[in-house]
Short mmCIF file of C-alpha atoms and ligand atoms in Angstrom, two decimals:
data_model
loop_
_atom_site.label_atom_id
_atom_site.label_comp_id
_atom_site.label_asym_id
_atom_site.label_seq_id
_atom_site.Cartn_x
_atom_site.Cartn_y
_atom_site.Cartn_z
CA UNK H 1 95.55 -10.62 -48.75
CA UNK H 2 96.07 -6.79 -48.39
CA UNK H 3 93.02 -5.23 -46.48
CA UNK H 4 91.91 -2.12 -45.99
CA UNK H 5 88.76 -1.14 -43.09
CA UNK H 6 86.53 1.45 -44.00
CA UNK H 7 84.42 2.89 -41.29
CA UNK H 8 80.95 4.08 -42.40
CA UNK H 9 77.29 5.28 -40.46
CA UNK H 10 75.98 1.33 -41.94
CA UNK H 11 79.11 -0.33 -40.62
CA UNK H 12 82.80 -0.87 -41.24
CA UNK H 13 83.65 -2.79 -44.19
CA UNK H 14 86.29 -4.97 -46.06
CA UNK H 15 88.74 -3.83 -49.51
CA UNK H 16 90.31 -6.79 -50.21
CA UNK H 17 93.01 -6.90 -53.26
CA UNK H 18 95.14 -9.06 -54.72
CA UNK H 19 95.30 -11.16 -57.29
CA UNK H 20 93.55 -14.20 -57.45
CA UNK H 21 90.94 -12.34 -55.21
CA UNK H 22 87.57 -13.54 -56.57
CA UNK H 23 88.73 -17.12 -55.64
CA UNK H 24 88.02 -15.94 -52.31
CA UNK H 25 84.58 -14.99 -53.14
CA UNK H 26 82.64 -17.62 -51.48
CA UNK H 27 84.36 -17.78 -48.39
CA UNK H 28 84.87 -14.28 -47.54
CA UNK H 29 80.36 -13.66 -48.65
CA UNK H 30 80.09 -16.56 -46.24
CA UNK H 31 81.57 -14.94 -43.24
CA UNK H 32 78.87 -11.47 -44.05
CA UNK H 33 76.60 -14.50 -41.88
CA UNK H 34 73.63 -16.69 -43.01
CA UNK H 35 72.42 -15.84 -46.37
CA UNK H 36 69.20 -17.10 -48.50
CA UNK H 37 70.66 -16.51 -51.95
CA UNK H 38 73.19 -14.99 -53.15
CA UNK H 39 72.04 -12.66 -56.72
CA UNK H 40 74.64 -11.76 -59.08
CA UNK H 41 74.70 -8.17 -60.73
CA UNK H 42 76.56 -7.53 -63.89
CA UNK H 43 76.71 -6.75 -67.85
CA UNK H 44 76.98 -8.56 -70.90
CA UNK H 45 80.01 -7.28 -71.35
CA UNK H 46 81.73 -7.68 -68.36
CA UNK H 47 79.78 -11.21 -68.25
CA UNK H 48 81.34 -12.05 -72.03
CA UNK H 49 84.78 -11.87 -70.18
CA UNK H 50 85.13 -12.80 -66.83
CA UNK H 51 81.49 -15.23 -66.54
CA UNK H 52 83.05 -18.23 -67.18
CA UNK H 53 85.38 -17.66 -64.43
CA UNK H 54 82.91 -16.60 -61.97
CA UNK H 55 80.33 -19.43 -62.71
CA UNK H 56 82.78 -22.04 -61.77
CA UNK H 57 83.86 -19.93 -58.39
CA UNK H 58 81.18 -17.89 -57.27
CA UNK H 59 77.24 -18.54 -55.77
CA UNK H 60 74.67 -17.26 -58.04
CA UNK H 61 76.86 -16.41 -60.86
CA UNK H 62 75.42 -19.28 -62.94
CA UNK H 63 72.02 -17.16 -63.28
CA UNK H 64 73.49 -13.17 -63.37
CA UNK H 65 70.92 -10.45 -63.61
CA UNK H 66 72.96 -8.80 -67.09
CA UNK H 67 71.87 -5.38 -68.07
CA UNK H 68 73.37 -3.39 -70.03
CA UNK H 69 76.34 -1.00 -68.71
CA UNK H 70 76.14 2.04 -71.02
CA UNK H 71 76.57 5.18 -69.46
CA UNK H 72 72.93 6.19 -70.93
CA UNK H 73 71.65 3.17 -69.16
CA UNK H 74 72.42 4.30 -65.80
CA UNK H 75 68.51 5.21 -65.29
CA UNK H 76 66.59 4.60 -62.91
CA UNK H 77 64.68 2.19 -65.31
CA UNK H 78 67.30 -0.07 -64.86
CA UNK H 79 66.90 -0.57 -61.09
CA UNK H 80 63.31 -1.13 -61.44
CA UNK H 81 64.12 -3.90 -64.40
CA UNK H 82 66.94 -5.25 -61.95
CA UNK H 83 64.13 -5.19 -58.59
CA UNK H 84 62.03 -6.98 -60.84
CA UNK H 85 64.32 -9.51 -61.80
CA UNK H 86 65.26 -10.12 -58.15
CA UNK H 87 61.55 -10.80 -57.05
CA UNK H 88 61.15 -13.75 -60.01
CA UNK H 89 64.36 -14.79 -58.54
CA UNK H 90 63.21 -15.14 -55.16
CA UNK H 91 65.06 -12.55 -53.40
CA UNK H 92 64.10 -11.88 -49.85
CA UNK H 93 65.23 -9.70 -47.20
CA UNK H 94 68.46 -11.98 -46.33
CA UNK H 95 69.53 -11.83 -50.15
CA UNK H 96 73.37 -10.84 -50.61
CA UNK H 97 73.84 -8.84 -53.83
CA UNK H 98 77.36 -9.01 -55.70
CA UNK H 99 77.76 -5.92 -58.62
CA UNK H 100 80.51 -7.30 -60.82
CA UNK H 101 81.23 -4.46 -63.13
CA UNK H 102 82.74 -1.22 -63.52
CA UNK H 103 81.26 2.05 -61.77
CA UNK H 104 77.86 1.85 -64.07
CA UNK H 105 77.82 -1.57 -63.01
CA UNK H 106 78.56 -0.79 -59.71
CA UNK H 107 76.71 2.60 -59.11
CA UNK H 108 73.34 1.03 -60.18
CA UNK H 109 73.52 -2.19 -58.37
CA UNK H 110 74.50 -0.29 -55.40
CA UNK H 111 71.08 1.86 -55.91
CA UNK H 112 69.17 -1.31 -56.49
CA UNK H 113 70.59 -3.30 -53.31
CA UNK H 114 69.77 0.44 -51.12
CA UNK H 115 65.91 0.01 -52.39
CA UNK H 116 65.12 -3.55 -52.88
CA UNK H 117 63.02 -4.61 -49.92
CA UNK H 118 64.64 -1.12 -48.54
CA UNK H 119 68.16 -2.56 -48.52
CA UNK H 120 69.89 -5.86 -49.17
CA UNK H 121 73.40 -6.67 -48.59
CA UNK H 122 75.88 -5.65 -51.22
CA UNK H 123 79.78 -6.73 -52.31
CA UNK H 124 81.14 -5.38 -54.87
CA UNK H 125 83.35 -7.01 -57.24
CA UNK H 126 85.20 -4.08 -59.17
CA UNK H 127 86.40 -5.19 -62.88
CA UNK H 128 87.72 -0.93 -63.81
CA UNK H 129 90.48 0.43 -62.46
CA UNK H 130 87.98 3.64 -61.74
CA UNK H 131 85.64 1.24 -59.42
CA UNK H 132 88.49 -0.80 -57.50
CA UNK H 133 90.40 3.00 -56.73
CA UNK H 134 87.45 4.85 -56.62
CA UNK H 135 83.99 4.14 -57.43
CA UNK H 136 83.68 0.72 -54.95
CA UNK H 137 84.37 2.79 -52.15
CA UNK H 138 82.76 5.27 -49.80
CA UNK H 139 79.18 4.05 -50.48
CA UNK H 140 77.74 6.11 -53.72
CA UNK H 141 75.35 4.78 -55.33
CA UNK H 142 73.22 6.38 -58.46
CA UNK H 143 71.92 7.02 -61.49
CA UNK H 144 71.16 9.58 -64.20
CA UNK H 145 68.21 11.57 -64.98
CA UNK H 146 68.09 13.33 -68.43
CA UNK H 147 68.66 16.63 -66.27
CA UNK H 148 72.01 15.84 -65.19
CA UNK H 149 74.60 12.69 -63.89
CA UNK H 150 73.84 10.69 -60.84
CA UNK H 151 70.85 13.33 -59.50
CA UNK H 152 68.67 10.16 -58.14
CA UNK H 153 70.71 8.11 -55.50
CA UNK H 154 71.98 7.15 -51.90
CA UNK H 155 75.15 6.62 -49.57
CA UNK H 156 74.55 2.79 -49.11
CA UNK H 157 77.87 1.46 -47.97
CA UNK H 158 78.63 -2.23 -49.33
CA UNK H 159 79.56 -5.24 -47.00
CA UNK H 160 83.12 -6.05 -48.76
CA UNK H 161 84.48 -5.08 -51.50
CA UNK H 162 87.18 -7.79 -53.32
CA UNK H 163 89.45 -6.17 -56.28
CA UNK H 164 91.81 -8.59 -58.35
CA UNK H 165 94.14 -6.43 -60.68
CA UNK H 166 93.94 -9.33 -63.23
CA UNK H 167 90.25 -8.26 -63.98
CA UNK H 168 92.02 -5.26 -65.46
CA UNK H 169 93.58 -7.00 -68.39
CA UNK H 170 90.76 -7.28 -70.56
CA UNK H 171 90.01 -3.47 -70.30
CA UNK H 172 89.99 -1.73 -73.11
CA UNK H 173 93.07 0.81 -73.39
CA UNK H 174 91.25 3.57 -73.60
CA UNK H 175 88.99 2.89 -70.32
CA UNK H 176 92.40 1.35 -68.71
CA UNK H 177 94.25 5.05 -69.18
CA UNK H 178 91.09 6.94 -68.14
CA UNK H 179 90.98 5.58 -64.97
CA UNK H 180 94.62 6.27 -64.54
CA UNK H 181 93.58 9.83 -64.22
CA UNK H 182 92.19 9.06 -61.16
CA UNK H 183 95.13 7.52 -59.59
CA UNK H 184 97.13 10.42 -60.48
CA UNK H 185 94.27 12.60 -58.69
CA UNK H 186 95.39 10.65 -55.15
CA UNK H 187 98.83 11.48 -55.52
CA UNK H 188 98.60 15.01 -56.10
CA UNK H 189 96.07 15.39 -53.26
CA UNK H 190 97.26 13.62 -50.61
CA UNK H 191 100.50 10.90 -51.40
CA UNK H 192 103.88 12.31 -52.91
CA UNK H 193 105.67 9.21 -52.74
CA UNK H 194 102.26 7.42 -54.99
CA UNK H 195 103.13 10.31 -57.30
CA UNK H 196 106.75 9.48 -57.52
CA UNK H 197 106.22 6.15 -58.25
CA UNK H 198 103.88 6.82 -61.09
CA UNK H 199 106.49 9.60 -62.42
CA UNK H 200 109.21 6.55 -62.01
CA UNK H 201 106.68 3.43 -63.29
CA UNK H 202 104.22 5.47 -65.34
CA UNK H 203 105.74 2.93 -68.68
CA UNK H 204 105.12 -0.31 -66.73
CA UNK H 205 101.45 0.59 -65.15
CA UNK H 206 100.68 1.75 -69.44
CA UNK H 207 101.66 -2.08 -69.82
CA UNK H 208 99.62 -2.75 -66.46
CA UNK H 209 102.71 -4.69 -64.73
CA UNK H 210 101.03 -6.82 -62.13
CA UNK H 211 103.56 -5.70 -59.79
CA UNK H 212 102.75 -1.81 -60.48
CA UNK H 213 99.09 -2.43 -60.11
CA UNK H 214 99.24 -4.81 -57.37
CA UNK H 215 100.98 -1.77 -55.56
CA UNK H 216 99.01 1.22 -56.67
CA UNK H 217 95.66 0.03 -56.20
CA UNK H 218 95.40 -0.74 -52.27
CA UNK H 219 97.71 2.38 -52.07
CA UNK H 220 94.78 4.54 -53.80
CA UNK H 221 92.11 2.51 -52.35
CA UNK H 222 93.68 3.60 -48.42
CA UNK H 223 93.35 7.20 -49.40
CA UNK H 224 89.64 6.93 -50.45
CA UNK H 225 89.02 4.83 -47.49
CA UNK H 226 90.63 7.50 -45.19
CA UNK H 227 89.37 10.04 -46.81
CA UNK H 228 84.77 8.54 -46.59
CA UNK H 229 86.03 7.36 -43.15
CA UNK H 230 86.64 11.11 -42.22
CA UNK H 231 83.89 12.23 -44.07
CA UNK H 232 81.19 10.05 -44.81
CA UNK H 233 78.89 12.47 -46.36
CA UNK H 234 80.69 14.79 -48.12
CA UNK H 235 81.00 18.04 -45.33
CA UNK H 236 84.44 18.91 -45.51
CA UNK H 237 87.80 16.98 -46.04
CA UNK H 238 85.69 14.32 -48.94
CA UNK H 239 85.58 17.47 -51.42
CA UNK H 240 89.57 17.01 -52.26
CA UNK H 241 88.60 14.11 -54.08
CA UNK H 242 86.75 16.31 -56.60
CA UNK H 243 90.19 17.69 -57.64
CA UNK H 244 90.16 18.14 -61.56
CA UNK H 245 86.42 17.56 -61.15
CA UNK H 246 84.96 21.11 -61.73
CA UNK H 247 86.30 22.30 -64.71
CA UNK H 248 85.78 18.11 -65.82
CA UNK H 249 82.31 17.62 -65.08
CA UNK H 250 81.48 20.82 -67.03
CA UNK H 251 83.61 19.45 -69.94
CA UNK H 252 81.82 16.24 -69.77
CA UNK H 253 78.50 18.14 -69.80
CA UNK H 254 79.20 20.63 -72.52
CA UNK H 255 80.29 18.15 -74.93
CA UNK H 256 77.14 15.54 -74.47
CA UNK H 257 78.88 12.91 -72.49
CA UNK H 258 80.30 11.96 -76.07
CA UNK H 259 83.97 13.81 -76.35
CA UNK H 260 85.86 12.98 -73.11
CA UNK H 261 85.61 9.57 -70.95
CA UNK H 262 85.27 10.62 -67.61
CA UNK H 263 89.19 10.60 -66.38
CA UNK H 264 90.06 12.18 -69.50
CA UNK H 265 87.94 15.15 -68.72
CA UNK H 266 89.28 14.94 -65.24
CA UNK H 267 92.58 14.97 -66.97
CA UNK H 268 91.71 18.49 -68.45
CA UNK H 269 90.51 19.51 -65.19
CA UNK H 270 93.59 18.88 -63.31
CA UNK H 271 95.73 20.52 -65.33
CA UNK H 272 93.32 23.64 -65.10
CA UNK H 273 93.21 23.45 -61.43
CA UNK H 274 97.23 23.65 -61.33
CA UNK H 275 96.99 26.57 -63.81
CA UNK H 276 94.54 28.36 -61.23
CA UNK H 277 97.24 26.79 -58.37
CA UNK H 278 99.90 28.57 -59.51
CA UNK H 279 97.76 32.16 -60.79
CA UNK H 280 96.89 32.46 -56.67
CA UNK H 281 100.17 31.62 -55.73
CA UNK H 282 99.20 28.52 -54.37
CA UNK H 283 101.61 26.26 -56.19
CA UNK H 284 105.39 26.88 -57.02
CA UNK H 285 106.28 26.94 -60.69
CA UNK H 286 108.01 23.54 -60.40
CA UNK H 287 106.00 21.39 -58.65
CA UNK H 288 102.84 22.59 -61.71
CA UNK H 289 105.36 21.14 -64.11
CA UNK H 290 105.57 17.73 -62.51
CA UNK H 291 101.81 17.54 -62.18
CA UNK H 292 101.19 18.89 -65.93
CA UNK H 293 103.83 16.05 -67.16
CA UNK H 294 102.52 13.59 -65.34
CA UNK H 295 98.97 13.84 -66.74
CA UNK H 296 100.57 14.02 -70.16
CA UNK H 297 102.64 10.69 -69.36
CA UNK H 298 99.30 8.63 -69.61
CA UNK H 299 98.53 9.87 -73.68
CA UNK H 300 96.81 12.47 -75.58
CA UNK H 301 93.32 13.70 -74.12
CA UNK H 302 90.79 14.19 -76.40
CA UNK H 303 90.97 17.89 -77.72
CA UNK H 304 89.19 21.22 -76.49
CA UNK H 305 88.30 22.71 -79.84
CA UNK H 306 85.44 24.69 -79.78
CA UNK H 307 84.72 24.87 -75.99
CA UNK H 308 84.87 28.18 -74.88
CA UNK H 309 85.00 29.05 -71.18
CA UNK H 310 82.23 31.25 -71.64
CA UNK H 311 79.89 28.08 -72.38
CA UNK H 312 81.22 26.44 -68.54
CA UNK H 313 80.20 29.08 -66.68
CA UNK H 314 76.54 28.66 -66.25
CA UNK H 315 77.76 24.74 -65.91
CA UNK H 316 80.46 25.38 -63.12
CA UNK H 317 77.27 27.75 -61.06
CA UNK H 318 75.23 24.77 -61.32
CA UNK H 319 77.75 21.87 -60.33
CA UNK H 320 76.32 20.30 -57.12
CA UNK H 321 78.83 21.67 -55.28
CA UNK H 322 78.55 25.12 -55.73
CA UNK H 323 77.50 26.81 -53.33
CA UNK H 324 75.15 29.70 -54.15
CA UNK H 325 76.35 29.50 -57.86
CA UNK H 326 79.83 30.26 -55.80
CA UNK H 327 82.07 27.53 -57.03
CA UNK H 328 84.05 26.45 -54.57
CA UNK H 329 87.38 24.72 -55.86
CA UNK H 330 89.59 22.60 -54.70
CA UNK H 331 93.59 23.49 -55.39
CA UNK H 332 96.93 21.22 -55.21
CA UNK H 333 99.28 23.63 -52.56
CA UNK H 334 102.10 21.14 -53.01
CA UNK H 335 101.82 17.78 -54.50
CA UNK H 336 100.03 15.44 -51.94
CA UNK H 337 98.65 18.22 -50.21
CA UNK H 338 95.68 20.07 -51.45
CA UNK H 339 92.94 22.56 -50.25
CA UNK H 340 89.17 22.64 -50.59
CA UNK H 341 86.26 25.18 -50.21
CA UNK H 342 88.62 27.82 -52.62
CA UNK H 343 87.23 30.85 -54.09
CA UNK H 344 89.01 31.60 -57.42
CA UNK H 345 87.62 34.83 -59.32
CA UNK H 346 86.38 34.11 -63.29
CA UNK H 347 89.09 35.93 -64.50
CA UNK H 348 91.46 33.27 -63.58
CA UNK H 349 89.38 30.21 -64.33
CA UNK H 350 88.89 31.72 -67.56
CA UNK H 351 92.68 32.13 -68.11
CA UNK H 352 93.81 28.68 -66.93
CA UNK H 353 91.24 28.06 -69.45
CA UNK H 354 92.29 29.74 -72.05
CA UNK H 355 96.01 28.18 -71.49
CA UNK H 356 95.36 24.67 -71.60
CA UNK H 357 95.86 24.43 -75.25
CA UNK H 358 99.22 25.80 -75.37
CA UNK H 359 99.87 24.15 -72.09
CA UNK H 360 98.78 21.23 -73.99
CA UNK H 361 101.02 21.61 -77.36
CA UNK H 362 103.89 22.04 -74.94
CA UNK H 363 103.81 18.86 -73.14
CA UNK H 364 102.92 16.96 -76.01
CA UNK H 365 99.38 16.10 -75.13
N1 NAD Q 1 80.02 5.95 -56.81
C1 NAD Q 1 81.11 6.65 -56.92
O1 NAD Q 1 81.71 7.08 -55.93
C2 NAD Q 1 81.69 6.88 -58.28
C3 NAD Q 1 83.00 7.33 -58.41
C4 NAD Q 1 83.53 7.46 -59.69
C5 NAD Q 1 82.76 7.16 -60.82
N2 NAD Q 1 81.47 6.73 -60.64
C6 NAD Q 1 80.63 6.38 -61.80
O2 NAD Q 1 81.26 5.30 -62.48
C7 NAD Q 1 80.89 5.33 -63.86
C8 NAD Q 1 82.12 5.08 -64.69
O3 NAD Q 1 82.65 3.84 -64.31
P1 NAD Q 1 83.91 3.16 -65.03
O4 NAD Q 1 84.90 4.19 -65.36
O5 NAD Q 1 84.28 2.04 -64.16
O6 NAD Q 1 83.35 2.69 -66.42
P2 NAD Q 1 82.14 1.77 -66.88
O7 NAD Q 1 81.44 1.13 -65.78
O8 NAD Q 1 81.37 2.65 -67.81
O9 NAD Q 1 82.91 0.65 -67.74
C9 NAD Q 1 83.65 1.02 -68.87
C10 NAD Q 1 83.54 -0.06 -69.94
O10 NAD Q 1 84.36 -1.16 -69.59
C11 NAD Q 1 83.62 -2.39 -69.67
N3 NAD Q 1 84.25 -3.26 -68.69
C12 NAD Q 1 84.17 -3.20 -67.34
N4 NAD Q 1 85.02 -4.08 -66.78
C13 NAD Q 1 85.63 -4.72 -67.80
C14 NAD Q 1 86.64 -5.71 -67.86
N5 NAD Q 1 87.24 -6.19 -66.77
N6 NAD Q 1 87.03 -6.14 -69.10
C15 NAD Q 1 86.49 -5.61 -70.22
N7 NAD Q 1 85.57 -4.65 -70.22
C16 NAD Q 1 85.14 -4.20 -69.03
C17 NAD Q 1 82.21 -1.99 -69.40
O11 NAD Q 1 81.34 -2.94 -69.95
C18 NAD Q 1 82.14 -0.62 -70.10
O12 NAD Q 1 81.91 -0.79 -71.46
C19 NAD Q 1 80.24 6.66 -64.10
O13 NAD Q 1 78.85 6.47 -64.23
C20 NAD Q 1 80.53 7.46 -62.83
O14 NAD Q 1 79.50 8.38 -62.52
C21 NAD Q 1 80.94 6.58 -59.41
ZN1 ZN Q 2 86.09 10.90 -60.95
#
């Protein structure tokens, strides 16, 4: 099975992938050493798919801990409901969690397993294709207060992570193509030939090929790992993952959480980081127009109407990594190679705002 080592302050840890993976469930929680339960994490809707499965393969799965996976959800009542559950269970100290889920899923659990008894084992068992390239790894864990997204949380690295790209078929499209965004994100920051194979294969991963995924996600998942390896807590080289992040999370904010699912809002973001690229003379001409059509490849985003860049300003000051209400950006120089840390003066972020529209209309987004 493909395997990837991930090197974190708690430990290194396993990304396994391939399909078929969660048949290797047992075995592979059995070699984490002696365990006195093992406590399954997940959410109806996850569980309405993929339980039956797990019951018959996996420890614990025959009595999950379900709550629900909303994005609202993702409170910090949630991992006092899921503590709770774990102490009628019977949960000690030597307890092995497993999230099965999405990021929600995953990002809560993850909490839950940092603070129950002050830290239980945790594998993950990604079911997005946002939490096997992205959200499984580098040790995040979270939730929301009604201030802001994932304010409350810790770095709590998991003990294995297992990803099966068959999990992926009963995504709905629109969650499918949103995380898509993501694995665009790795190849314009930091793999040219993962980019060329989406521009070649975009067609078959939309019709999520085995084949294609099989390929792409351990491919995305080594660049993540590499990349928390490096940079565990976020200093330096970790911020080029927040490409098409700024200008997103401020879209995401602005509109409630309701208009854009995250990637798509990262999908908006992107393309205004290339416009900024390319207004600093950061970015040749050519190599904006690959990155702009390849965004547009995956479907329409949601549209902009009525968001002015005026209204992201006082957003962008406040995103958690600005530094003195200095937002520091992070800019594709060529694709697979990007920068971090940028200044970019409002005039330009406004402009690359203003663009995207027309930008849009002329790819066909
Ligand atoms: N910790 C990190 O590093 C990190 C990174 C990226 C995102 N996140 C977080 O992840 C969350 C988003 O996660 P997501 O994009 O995975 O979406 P999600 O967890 O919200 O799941 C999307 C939807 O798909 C359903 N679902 C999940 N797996 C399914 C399957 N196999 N079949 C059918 N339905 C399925 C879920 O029930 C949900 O309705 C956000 O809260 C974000 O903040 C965290
Ligand atoms: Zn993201």
């Amino acid at each position: 099975m493909p395997t990837i080592q991930i090197k974190s302050s708690a430990g290194p840890y396993s990304f396994y992938c391939s399909r078929g993976a969660i048949a290797q469930a047992p075995r592979l929680i059995k070699r984490l050493g002696d365990a006195t339960g093992v406590f399954v994490l997940s959410s109806p809707r996850v569980w309405r798919h993929w339980g039956g499965v797990l019951a018959r393969t996996l420890p614990g799965a025959r009595q999950p801990i379900l709550f629900d996976d909303e994005e609202s959800s993702k409170r910090l009542a949630a991992v006092e409901a899921i503590a709770r559950n774990l102490i009628l269970a019977g949960a000690d100290r030597h307890a092995v969690l497993v999230a099965i889920g999405g990021g929600v899923v995953g990002d809560v659990a993850g909490f839950a397993a940092s603070s129950y008894l002050r830290g239980v084992r945790l594998v993950h068992i990604p079911t997005t294709l946002v939490a096997q390239v992205d959200s499984a790894i580098g040790g995040k864990t979270g939730v929301n207060l009604p201030e802001g997204k994932n304010l409350v949380g810790s770095f709590y690295p998991p003990k294995l992570i297992l990803a099966d790209p068959d999990v992926l078929d009963t995504l709905p499209h629109r969650d499918f193509r949103s995380g898509l965004y993501e694995v665009v994100k790795y190849g314009v920051i930091a793999d040219a030939e993962l980019f060329r194979f989406l521009e070649r294969r975009m067609n078959a991963v939309l019709r999520r090929d085995s084949a294609a995924l099989g390929w792409i996600i351990p491919r995305c998942a080594a660049i993540k790992a590499r990349v928390v390896t490096a940079d565990e807590r976020e200093g330096g080289l970790r911020q080029i993952l927040n490409f098409g992040h700024t200008i997103g999370h401020a879209l995401e904010a602005v509109t409630g959480y309701k208009r854009f699912l995250h990637g798509e809002a990262i999908g908006w973001g992107m393309i205004a980081a290339t416009l900024m690229a390319v207004a600093t003379d950061k970015l040749s001409d050519a190599e904006a127009i690959r990155i702009i059509r390849l965004v547009a490849s995956i479907g329409p985003l949601p549209s902009l109407a009525k968001i002015q860049a005026s209204e992201l300003r006082p957003i962008l000051a406040g995103d958690k990594k600005a530094r003195a209400g200095r937002v520091r950006w992070v800019l594709p120089r060529r694709i697979g190679k990007t920068e971090w840390g940028i200044d970019v003066p409002w005039q330009i972020v406004s402009s690359a705002f203003a663009e995207l529209p027309v930008i849009a209309a002329d790819a066909g987004l």
